[in-house]
CSV table of C-alpha atoms and ligand atoms in Angstrom, one decimal:
chain,number,residue,atom,x,y,z
A,1,MET,CA,240.0,41.8,58.3
A,2,ALA,CA,241.7,38.9,60.2
A,3,ASP,CA,245.2,38.9,59.0
A,4,ARG,CA,247.0,36.4,61.4
A,5,LEU,CA,246.7,32.8,61.8
A,6,PHE,CA,247.5,31.2,65.1
A,7,LEU,CA,248.1,27.7,65.3
A,8,ASN,CA,249.2,25.0,67.8
A,9,GLY,CA,251.3,22.1,66.3
A,10,GLY,CA,251.8,18.5,67.2
A,11,LYS,CA,248.3,17.2,66.0
A,12,ARG,CA,248.1,14.4,63.4
A,13,LEU,CA,245.6,15.4,60.7
A,14,GLN,CA,242.9,12.9,60.3
A,15,GLY,CA,239.6,12.6,58.3
A,16,GLU,CA,238.1,13.9,55.1
A,17,VAL,CA,238.3,17.2,53.3
A,18,ARG,CA,237.0,18.3,49.9
A,19,ALA,CA,238.9,20.3,47.3
A,20,SER,CA,237.3,23.3,46.0
A,21,GLY,CA,237.1,24.3,42.2
A,22,ALA,CA,240.5,25.5,41.0
A,23,LYS,CA,241.2,29.1,41.3
A,24,ASN,CA,243.7,29.0,38.2
A,25,ALA,CA,241.0,27.5,36.0
A,26,ALA,CA,238.3,29.7,37.3
A,27,LEU,CA,240.0,33.0,36.6
A,28,PRO,CA,240.4,32.4,32.8
A,29,ILE,CA,237.1,30.7,32.7
A,30,ILE,CA,235.1,33.7,34.2
A,31,ASN,CA,237.0,36.0,31.5
A,32,ALA,CA,236.1,33.5,28.7
A,33,ALA,CA,232.5,33.7,29.6
A,34,LEU,CA,232.7,37.5,28.3
A,35,LEU,CA,233.0,35.8,24.8
A,36,GLY,CA,229.6,34.3,24.9
A,37,ASP,CA,226.5,36.3,23.5
A,38,GLY,CA,224.4,35.2,26.6
A,39,GLU,CA,224.2,34.2,30.1
A,40,SER,CA,226.9,31.5,31.0
A,41,GLN,CA,226.7,29.5,34.2
A,42,LEU,CA,229.9,28.4,35.9
A,43,GLU,CA,229.7,25.8,38.7
A,44,ASP,CA,232.2,25.1,41.5
A,45,ILE,CA,233.6,28.5,41.4
A,46,PRO,CA,235.7,28.9,44.6
A,47,HIS,CA,234.9,31.7,47.0
A,48,LEU,CA,238.2,33.5,47.1
A,49,ARG,CA,239.5,37.2,47.2
A,50,ASP,CA,240.8,36.9,43.6
A,51,VAL,CA,237.4,35.6,42.3
A,52,ILE,CA,235.6,38.5,44.2
A,53,HIS,CA,238.1,41.0,42.7
A,54,LEU,CA,237.4,39.6,39.3
A,55,GLN,CA,233.8,39.9,39.8
A,56,GLN,CA,234.1,43.5,40.7
A,57,ILE,CA,236.2,44.1,37.8
A,58,LEU,CA,233.6,42.7,35.5
A,59,GLU,CA,230.7,44.4,37.3
A,60,HIS,CA,232.6,47.7,36.7
A,61,MET,CA,232.6,47.0,33.0
A,62,GLY,CA,228.9,46.7,33.1
A,63,VAL,CA,228.9,42.8,33.0
A,64,ARG,CA,226.0,41.2,35.0
A,65,VAL,CA,227.4,38.8,37.5
A,66,SER,CA,225.6,37.0,40.2
A,67,TYR,CA,227.5,34.7,42.6
A,68,ASP,CA,225.7,32.2,45.1
A,69,GLN,CA,226.8,29.0,46.7
A,70,GLY,CA,229.8,28.4,44.0
A,71,VAL,CA,227.7,29.1,41.1
A,72,MET,CA,228.4,32.2,39.0
A,73,THR,CA,226.2,33.5,36.3
A,74,ILE,CA,227.9,35.9,33.9
A,75,ASN,CA,226.1,38.0,31.2
A,76,PRO,CA,228.1,40.3,29.1
A,77,GLN,CA,225.3,41.5,26.8
A,78,GLN,CA,224.8,45.0,28.3
A,79,ALA,CA,228.7,45.5,29.1
A,80,HIS,CA,230.4,48.7,28.0
A,81,PHE,CA,233.7,47.3,28.9
A,82,ALA,CA,235.2,50.6,30.3
A,83,GLU,CA,238.9,50.5,31.8
A,84,PRO,CA,238.7,49.0,35.1
A,85,PRO,CA,240.2,51.1,37.8
A,86,TYR,CA,244.0,50.4,38.8
A,87,GLU,CA,242.8,49.9,42.3
A,88,LEU,CA,241.1,46.7,41.5
A,89,VAL,CA,243.2,45.4,38.5
A,90,ARG,CA,246.5,45.6,40.6
A,91,LYS,CA,245.0,43.2,43.1
A,92,LEU,CA,244.6,40.4,40.7
A,93,ARG,CA,247.4,39.1,38.3
A,94,ALA,CA,244.9,37.2,36.3
A,95,SER,CA,243.3,40.5,35.0
A,96,TYR,CA,245.5,40.3,32.3
A,97,TYR,CA,243.3,37.7,30.8
A,98,LEU,CA,241.1,40.6,29.8
A,99,LEU,CA,243.5,41.7,27.2
A,100,GLY,CA,242.9,38.4,25.3
A,101,VAL,CA,239.2,38.5,25.6
A,102,LEU,CA,238.6,42.2,24.9
A,103,LEU,CA,241.0,41.9,21.8
A,104,ALA,CA,238.9,39.0,20.6
A,105,ARG,CA,235.7,40.6,21.4
A,106,ASN,CA,236.0,44.3,20.7
A,107,GLY,CA,239.5,44.6,19.0
A,108,GLU,CA,240.9,46.7,21.8
A,109,ALA,CA,241.7,46.9,25.4
A,110,ARG,CA,243.6,49.0,28.1
A,111,ILE,CA,244.6,47.4,31.2
A,112,ALA,CA,246.9,48.3,34.0
A,113,LEU,CA,249.9,45.9,34.5
A,114,PRO,CA,248.6,43.3,36.8
A,115,GLY,CA,249.4,42.6,40.6
A,116,GLY,CA,249.5,39.1,42.1
A,117,CYS,CA,252.1,37.1,44.2
A,118,ALA,CA,255.6,38.5,44.3
A,119,ILE,CA,257.5,35.5,43.2
A,120,GLY,CA,259.9,37.0,40.7
A,121,ASN,CA,259.6,39.3,37.8
A,122,ARG,CA,256.6,37.8,36.2
A,123,PRO,CA,256.8,39.7,32.9
A,124,ILE,CA,254.0,39.3,30.3
A,125,ASP,CA,256.2,39.7,27.2
A,126,LEU,CA,255.2,36.5,25.7
A,127,HIS,CA,251.3,37.4,25.9
A,128,LEU,CA,252.3,40.5,24.1
A,129,LYS,CA,254.4,38.8,21.4
A,130,GLY,CA,251.4,36.5,20.8
A,131,PHE,CA,248.9,39.5,20.4
A,132,LYS,CA,251.4,41.1,18.1
A,133,ALA,CA,251.6,38.0,15.9
A,134,LEU,CA,247.9,38.1,15.6
A,135,GLY,CA,247.9,41.6,14.2
A,136,ALA,CA,247.7,43.9,17.4
A,137,GLU,CA,249.5,47.0,18.1
A,138,ILE,CA,250.8,47.3,21.6
A,139,HIS,CA,251.5,50.3,23.6
A,140,LEU,CA,252.8,50.4,27.0
A,141,ASP,CA,252.5,53.7,28.9
A,142,HIS,CA,252.9,54.2,32.7
A,143,GLY,CA,252.2,50.7,33.6
A,144,VAL,CA,249.1,50.6,31.3
A,145,VAL,CA,249.0,48.1,28.3
A,146,GLU,CA,247.0,49.0,25.5
A,147,VAL,CA,246.3,46.6,22.7
A,148,ARG,CA,244.5,47.5,19.5
A,149,ALA,CA,243.9,45.5,16.4
A,150,PRO,CA,241.9,45.5,13.1
A,151,ARG,CA,239.0,43.2,13.6
A,152,PRO,CA,239.0,40.4,13.0
A,153,LEU,CA,242.5,39.4,14.2
A,154,ASN,CA,244.5,37.4,11.8
A,155,GLY,CA,245.5,33.8,12.7
A,156,ALA,CA,249.2,33.2,13.1
A,157,ARG,CA,251.8,30.9,14.1
A,158,ILE,CA,253.5,31.7,17.4
A,159,TYR,CA,256.3,30.1,19.1
A,160,LEU,CA,256.4,30.5,22.9
A,161,ASP,CA,260.1,30.8,24.2
A,162,TYR,CA,258.7,29.4,27.3
A,163,PRO,CA,255.6,27.3,27.8
A,164,SER,CA,254.0,30.0,29.8
A,165,VAL,CA,250.5,29.3,31.3
A,166,GLY,CA,249.2,32.7,31.2
A,167,ALA,CA,250.5,33.4,27.6
A,168,THR,CA,249.0,30.2,26.2
A,169,ILE,CA,245.7,31.0,27.7
A,170,ASN,CA,245.7,34.7,26.7
A,171,ILE,CA,246.7,33.8,23.1
A,172,MET,CA,243.9,31.0,22.7
A,173,LEU,CA,241.3,33.5,24.2
A,174,ALA,CA,242.4,36.3,21.5
A,175,ALA,CA,242.7,33.6,18.8
A,176,CYS,CA,239.2,32.6,19.2
A,177,GLY,CA,238.3,36.0,17.6
A,178,ALA,CA,240.7,35.8,14.9
A,179,ARG,CA,240.2,34.9,11.2
A,180,GLY,CA,241.8,31.7,10.3
A,181,GLN,CA,244.0,29.2,12.3
A,182,THR,CA,246.4,30.3,15.1
A,183,ILE,CA,249.1,27.4,16.1
A,184,ILE,CA,250.6,28.0,19.5
A,185,GLU,CA,254.0,26.0,19.7
A,186,ASN,CA,255.7,25.2,22.7
A,187,ALA,CA,252.3,25.7,24.7
A,188,ALA,CA,251.9,25.0,28.3
A,189,ARG,CA,250.0,21.7,29.0
A,190,GLU,CA,248.4,22.5,32.5
A,191,PRO,CA,245.2,21.0,33.2
A,192,GLU,CA,243.5,24.4,33.8
A,193,ILE,CA,244.2,25.0,30.0
A,194,ILE,CA,242.3,21.9,29.3
A,195,ASP,CA,239.6,22.9,31.2
A,196,LEU,CA,239.4,26.3,29.6
A,197,ALA,CA,239.5,24.7,26.2
A,198,ASN,CA,236.7,22.4,27.1
A,199,MET,CA,234.5,25.3,27.9
A,200,LEU,CA,235.4,27.2,24.9
A,201,THR,CA,234.7,24.1,22.7
A,202,VAL,CA,230.9,24.0,24.1
A,203,MET,CA,230.6,27.7,23.5
A,204,GLY,CA,231.4,26.7,19.9
A,205,ALA,CA,235.1,27.3,19.6
A,206,ARG,CA,237.4,25.1,17.6
A,207,ILE,CA,240.5,24.1,19.5
A,208,LYS,CA,242.7,21.3,18.8
A,209,GLY,CA,245.8,19.9,20.7
A,210,VAL,CA,245.4,21.3,24.4
A,211,GLY,CA,247.3,19.0,26.6
A,212,THR,CA,250.2,18.7,23.9
A,213,ASP,CA,252.6,21.5,23.1
A,214,ILE,CA,250.9,22.3,20.1
A,215,VAL,CA,247.5,24.2,20.3
A,216,LYS,CA,245.5,25.1,17.2
A,217,VAL,CA,242.8,27.4,17.5
A,218,GLU,CA,240.4,28.3,14.4
A,219,GLY,CA,238.7,31.5,15.0
A,220,ILE,CA,234.9,32.0,14.9
A,221,GLU,CA,232.6,34.9,14.4
A,222,ARG,CA,230.4,34.4,17.4
A,223,LEU,CA,230.6,32.0,20.6
A,224,GLY,CA,227.5,31.2,22.5
A,225,ALA,CA,226.8,31.0,26.2
A,226,THR,CA,227.4,27.7,28.1
A,227,GLN,CA,227.2,26.0,31.5
A,228,HIS,CA,230.4,24.5,32.9
A,229,ARG,CA,231.8,23.0,36.0
A,230,ILE,CA,235.4,23.8,37.1
A,231,ILE,CA,237.9,21.1,37.6
A,232,PRO,CA,239.2,20.4,41.3
A,233,ASP,CA,242.0,22.5,42.5
A,234,ARG,CA,245.1,20.2,42.2
A,235,ILE,CA,247.3,22.7,44.2
A,236,GLU,CA,244.8,22.9,47.1
A,237,SER,CA,244.3,19.0,47.3
A,238,GLY,CA,248.2,18.5,46.9
A,239,SER,CA,248.5,21.0,50.0
A,240,TYR,CA,246.0,18.9,52.1
A,241,MET,CA,248.0,15.7,50.8
A,242,ILE,CA,251.5,17.3,51.9
A,243,ALA,CA,249.9,18.5,55.3
A,244,ALA,CA,248.6,14.9,56.0
A,245,ALA,CA,252.1,13.4,55.4
A,246,ALA,CA,254.1,16.2,57.5
A,247,THR,CA,251.8,15.3,60.5
A,248,ARG,CA,251.8,11.5,59.9
A,249,GLY,CA,248.3,11.7,59.6
A,250,ASP,CA,245.5,9.9,57.7
A,251,VAL,CA,243.6,12.3,55.4
A,252,TYR,CA,241.2,11.5,52.5
A,253,VAL,CA,241.0,14.5,49.9
A,254,ARG,CA,237.7,14.1,48.0
A,255,ASN,CA,237.5,15.8,44.7
A,256,SER,CA,241.0,15.1,43.5
A,257,LEU,CA,241.9,14.1,40.2
A,258,CYS,CA,244.9,11.7,40.4
A,259,GLU,CA,245.8,12.4,36.8
A,260,HIS,CA,246.5,16.0,37.5
A,261,LEU,CA,248.7,15.2,40.5
A,262,LYS,CA,250.9,12.5,39.3
A,263,SER,CA,254.2,14.2,40.2
A,264,LEU,CA,253.2,15.0,43.6
A,265,LEU,CA,251.8,11.5,44.3
A,266,ALA,CA,254.9,9.8,43.0
A,267,LYS,CA,257.1,12.0,45.3
A,268,LEU,CA,255.0,11.2,48.3
A,269,LYS,CA,255.3,7.5,47.3
A,270,GLU,CA,259.0,7.9,47.1
A,271,MET,CA,259.1,9.3,50.5
A,272,GLY,CA,257.4,6.5,52.0
A,273,ALA,CA,253.7,7.7,52.2
A,274,ARG,CA,250.9,5.3,51.3
A,275,ILE,CA,248.8,6.7,48.7
A,276,GLU,CA,245.3,5.1,47.9
A,277,GLU,CA,243.4,6.2,45.1
A,278,ASP,CA,239.9,6.0,44.0
A,279,ILE,CA,237.5,7.6,41.6
A,280,GLU,CA,236.5,10.4,44.0
A,281,GLY,CA,239.8,11.2,45.6
A,282,VAL,CA,243.1,10.3,47.3
A,283,ARG,CA,243.9,8.9,50.8
A,284,VAL,CA,247.4,9.7,52.2
A,285,THR,CA,248.8,7.9,55.2
A,286,VAL,CA,252.3,7.2,56.6
A,287,PRO,CA,253.1,3.9,57.7
A,288,ASN,CA,256.8,4.2,58.3
A,289,CYS,CA,259.6,6.7,58.7
A,290,LEU,CA,259.7,9.3,55.7
A,291,ARG,CA,262.7,9.7,53.6
A,292,GLY,CA,264.1,12.6,51.9
A,293,VAL,CA,263.8,13.0,48.2
A,294,ASP,CA,264.9,15.5,45.5
A,295,VAL,CA,262.4,17.7,43.9
A,296,LYS,CA,262.8,19.9,40.7
A,297,THR,CA,259.9,22.2,39.7
A,298,LEU,CA,258.9,22.2,36.0
A,299,PRO,CA,256.0,23.0,33.6
A,300,HIS,CA,253.2,20.5,33.9
A,301,PRO,CA,253.5,17.4,34.0
A,302,GLY,CA,256.7,18.0,36.0
A,303,PHE,CA,256.4,19.0,39.7
A,304,PRO,CA,254.2,22.1,40.2
A,305,THR,CA,256.1,25.2,41.3
A,306,ASP,CA,253.0,26.0,43.2
A,307,LEU,CA,253.5,23.1,45.4
A,308,GLN,CA,257.3,23.6,46.0
A,309,PRO,CA,257.0,25.6,49.3
A,310,GLN,CA,254.8,23.1,50.9
A,311,MET,CA,256.8,20.2,49.8
A,312,MET,CA,260.0,21.9,51.2
A,313,ALA,CA,257.9,22.3,54.6
A,314,LEU,CA,257.3,18.5,54.5
A,315,LEU,CA,261.0,17.6,53.6
A,316,THR,CA,262.0,19.0,56.8
A,317,GLN,CA,259.8,16.3,58.4
A,318,ALA,CA,261.7,13.4,56.7
A,319,GLY,CA,263.1,11.0,59.2
A,320,GLU,CA,266.1,10.4,57.2
A,321,GLY,CA,268.0,11.8,54.2
A,322,THR,CA,268.8,15.3,52.8
A,323,SER,CA,266.6,16.5,49.9
A,324,LEU,CA,267.5,18.9,47.2
A,325,VAL,CA,264.8,21.2,45.8
A,326,ILE,CA,265.4,23.0,42.7
A,327,GLU,CA,263.1,25.7,41.4
A,328,THR,CA,263.2,26.3,37.7
A,329,VAL,CA,260.0,28.2,37.1
A,330,PHE,CA,260.2,31.3,39.1
A,331,GLU,CA,263.4,32.8,40.0
A,332,ASN,CA,262.4,34.4,43.4
A,333,ARG,CA,260.4,31.5,44.8
A,334,PHE,CA,262.4,30.7,48.1
A,335,MET,CA,261.0,33.4,50.1
A,336,HIS,CA,259.5,31.0,52.5
A,337,VAL,CA,263.0,29.5,53.4
A,338,ASP,CA,263.9,32.5,55.7
A,339,GLU,CA,260.5,31.8,57.5
A,340,LEU,CA,261.0,28.2,57.8
A,341,LYS,CA,264.3,28.9,59.3
A,342,ARG,CA,262.8,30.8,62.0
A,343,MET,CA,261.0,27.8,62.8
A,344,GLY,CA,264.3,25.8,63.2
A,345,ALA,CA,264.7,24.5,59.8
A,346,ASP,CA,267.9,23.4,58.6
A,347,ILE,CA,268.0,24.7,54.8
A,348,LYS,CA,270.9,25.9,52.9
A,349,MET,CA,270.3,27.9,49.6
A,350,ASP,CA,272.5,28.4,46.6
A,351,GLY,CA,270.9,30.1,43.6
A,352,ARG,CA,268.0,28.1,42.4
A,353,GLY,CA,268.7,25.3,44.6
A,354,ALA,CA,267.9,24.5,48.4
A,355,LEU,CA,269.3,21.7,50.4
A,356,VAL,CA,266.9,20.4,53.2
A,357,LYS,CA,268.0,18.5,56.2
A,358,PRO,CA,265.4,16.9,58.6
A,359,SER,CA,264.9,19.2,61.5
A,360,ARG,CA,262.8,19.7,64.8
A,361,LEU,CA,260.6,22.6,64.3
A,362,SER,CA,259.3,24.7,66.8
A,363,GLY,CA,256.5,27.4,66.7
A,364,ALA,CA,257.5,31.0,66.0
A,365,ARG,CA,256.3,34.4,64.6
A,366,VAL,CA,256.5,34.2,60.7
A,367,TRP,CA,255.3,35.9,57.7
A,368,ALA,CA,253.4,34.8,54.8
A,369,THR,CA,255.3,36.4,51.7
A,370,ASP,CA,253.1,34.9,49.1
A,371,LEU,CA,250.0,32.5,48.7
A,372,ARG,CA,251.7,29.1,48.6
A,373,ALA,CA,254.5,30.2,51.0
A,374,GLY,CA,251.8,31.1,53.6
A,375,VAL,CA,250.6,27.5,53.2
A,376,ALA,CA,254.1,25.8,53.5
A,377,LEU,CA,254.2,27.8,56.9
A,378,ILE,CA,250.9,26.3,58.1
A,379,ILE,CA,252.4,22.8,57.2
A,380,ALA,CA,255.4,23.7,59.2
A,381,GLY,CA,253.6,25.1,62.0
A,382,LEU,CA,251.3,21.9,62.2
A,383,SER,CA,254.5,19.8,62.4
A,384,ALA,CA,256.1,22.0,64.9
A,385,GLU,CA,256.1,22.1,68.7
A,386,GLY,CA,254.2,24.8,70.3
A,387,GLU,CA,252.4,28.2,68.8
A,388,THR,CA,252.9,29.6,65.4
A,389,GLN,CA,251.9,32.9,64.4
A,390,ILE,CA,251.7,33.6,60.7
A,391,ASN,CA,251.2,37.2,59.7
A,392,ASP,CA,250.1,38.7,56.6
A,393,PHE,CA,247.8,35.8,56.1
A,394,HIS,CA,245.6,37.8,53.6
A,395,HIS,CA,248.1,36.1,50.9
A,396,VAL,CA,246.7,32.7,51.6
A,397,GLU,CA,243.0,33.9,51.3
A,398,ARG,CA,243.6,34.7,47.8
A,399,GLY,CA,243.8,31.0,47.0
A,400,TYR,CA,242.2,28.7,49.7
A,401,GLU,CA,238.6,28.5,50.1
A,402,LYS,CA,237.5,27.9,53.8
A,403,LEU,CA,241.0,27.2,54.8
A,404,GLU,CA,240.3,27.5,58.5
A,405,GLU,CA,237.2,25.4,58.4
A,406,LYS,CA,238.8,22.8,56.4
A,407,PHE,CA,241.8,22.4,58.7
A,408,LYS,CA,239.7,22.5,61.6
A,409,GLY,CA,237.8,19.6,60.2
A,410,LEU,CA,240.9,17.6,60.1
A,411,GLY,CA,241.7,18.2,63.6
A,412,ALA,CA,244.2,21.0,63.4
A,413,ASP,CA,244.1,23.5,66.5
A,414,LEU,CA,244.2,26.9,64.5
A,415,HIS,CA,242.3,30.2,64.5
A,416,LEU,CA,242.3,33.5,62.4
A,417,GLU,CA,242.6,36.8,64.2
K,6,UD1,C1,250.3,30.5,36.4
K,6,UD1,C2,249.6,30.1,37.8
K,6,UD1,C3,250.5,30.2,38.9
K,6,UD1,C4,251.7,29.1,38.5
K,6,UD1,C5,252.3,29.5,37.3
K,6,UD1,C6,253.3,28.3,36.8
K,6,UD1,C7,247.4,31.3,37.3
K,6,UD1,C8,246.5,32.4,37.6
K,6,UD1,N1,248.6,31.4,38.0
K,6,UD1,O1,251.0,31.8,36.5
K,6,UD1,O2,249.7,29.8,40.0
K,6,UD1,O3,252.6,29.5,39.7
K,6,UD1,O4,251.3,29.4,36.3
K,6,UD1,O5,252.7,27.0,36.9
K,6,UD1,O6,247.1,30.4,36.6
K,6,UD1,N2,257.1,34.3,31.8
K,6,UD1,C9,258.0,35.2,30.9
K,6,UD1,N3,257.1,35.9,30.1
K,6,UD1,C10,255.7,35.8,29.9
K,6,UD1,C11,255.1,35.0,30.8
K,6,UD1,C12,255.9,34.2,31.6
K,6,UD1,O7,259.1,35.2,31.1
K,6,UD1,O8,255.1,36.5,29.1
K,6,UD1,C13,257.8,33.4,32.8
K,6,UD1,C14,257.6,33.7,34.3
K,6,UD1,O9,258.2,34.9,34.5
K,6,UD1,C15,257.9,32.6,34.9
K,6,UD1,C16,257.5,31.5,33.9
K,6,UD1,O10,257.5,32.1,32.5
K,6,UD1,O11,259.2,32.4,35.2
K,6,UD1,C17,256.2,30.7,34.2
K,6,UD1,O12,255.1,31.5,34.2
K,6,UD1,P1,253.7,31.3,33.6
K,6,UD1,O13,253.6,29.8,33.3
K,6,UD1,O14,253.1,32.2,32.8
K,6,UD1,O15,252.8,31.5,35.1
K,6,UD1,P2,251.5,32.5,35.4
K,6,UD1,O16,250.6,32.2,34.1
K,6,UD1,O17,251.9,33.8,35.6
């Protein structure tokens, strides 16, 4: 397995790239197809490690899954839903969505606590609090979560202490199988949650308020199968836009929804990049010198934490001005800082803040500590003089489809080994 990316910096990115379907929408939506009583067809599912692992988990549970050219069909009718092996579950954080789905469907589930990127503690207490409010009993034993409930579950009013994406989704999934209404207060508002709700609604679910902080779900006995196209990956398209700005390039990112990227586009404009939006995508060019800006990550519609590392790499390339980056979503999401420093970045950290000064980067051996940190290193490497070697590249392949091909298409000089 190729696990190192080599790249030569100093090339302007130019041309067009298409963003794939959103990983973070695809994962809950694939799980949600298990609630249907027939074969669902999902389009624009990105070919990613996380998706392949989820497919393997479903197949282990007897679900019939086929995947070809971005189209996944899922038929849960013959499934036995046996507990998936830990070896598979640990590879994929989003396997916890099976808890909500199986609770709604079968009234019980047993899943090992999930893996995923090592960006902080990442507890699932809010998910479990929601399940409990719906009437489930919860047992945690040696890293395995067991949820069990009388069927159907009972709708409830649940206040989330934090607008967690995963908890909002998991509770919505479980609530589809509950009797009566569930109200999620302080719900997350990410576009991927809206995509999931759109799909569930076509399957017959009654969901109101997604995209606001109060989501209402009216449980229903049976959901049907459906056909659904996944929304574009805003984090992937944002990463290409940032890479374009960092190399002072000229890139059109097709299949981008500007409404999902408002905070990033505002920051790029503030830095001095030119942004041209049309119905299909966004073009990013850099007419003048870039300025440093301050960035604070927040739940949607604030600046996404999943673009913070990439943005930090870009901020090292501002021609003038110091930038302050504040991370509020995950407590340990500055692991890329040490790697950027190996390349010559001038960054000072203090708790959840990092002060970034414009710096000349030079190629170095660095390590991708997690998915988005890895892409930040690509962006830094593209802006640097000389060769960069990014080790542990498997993290990046969890979330970026055809990354090597797409960057090469824009003129980047890189290859996997
Ligand atoms: C999802 C995304 C991830 C993104 C994150 C924030 C997927 C598969 N992953 O992750 O790419 O970075 O949203 O936009 O969609 N928390 C708790 N208790 C809980 C749940 C969360 O304390 O029960 C905390 C987390 O530790 C974190 C914060 O809430 O500090 C945000 O987490 P959450 O929104 O749940 O992120 P994920 O769903 O894990």
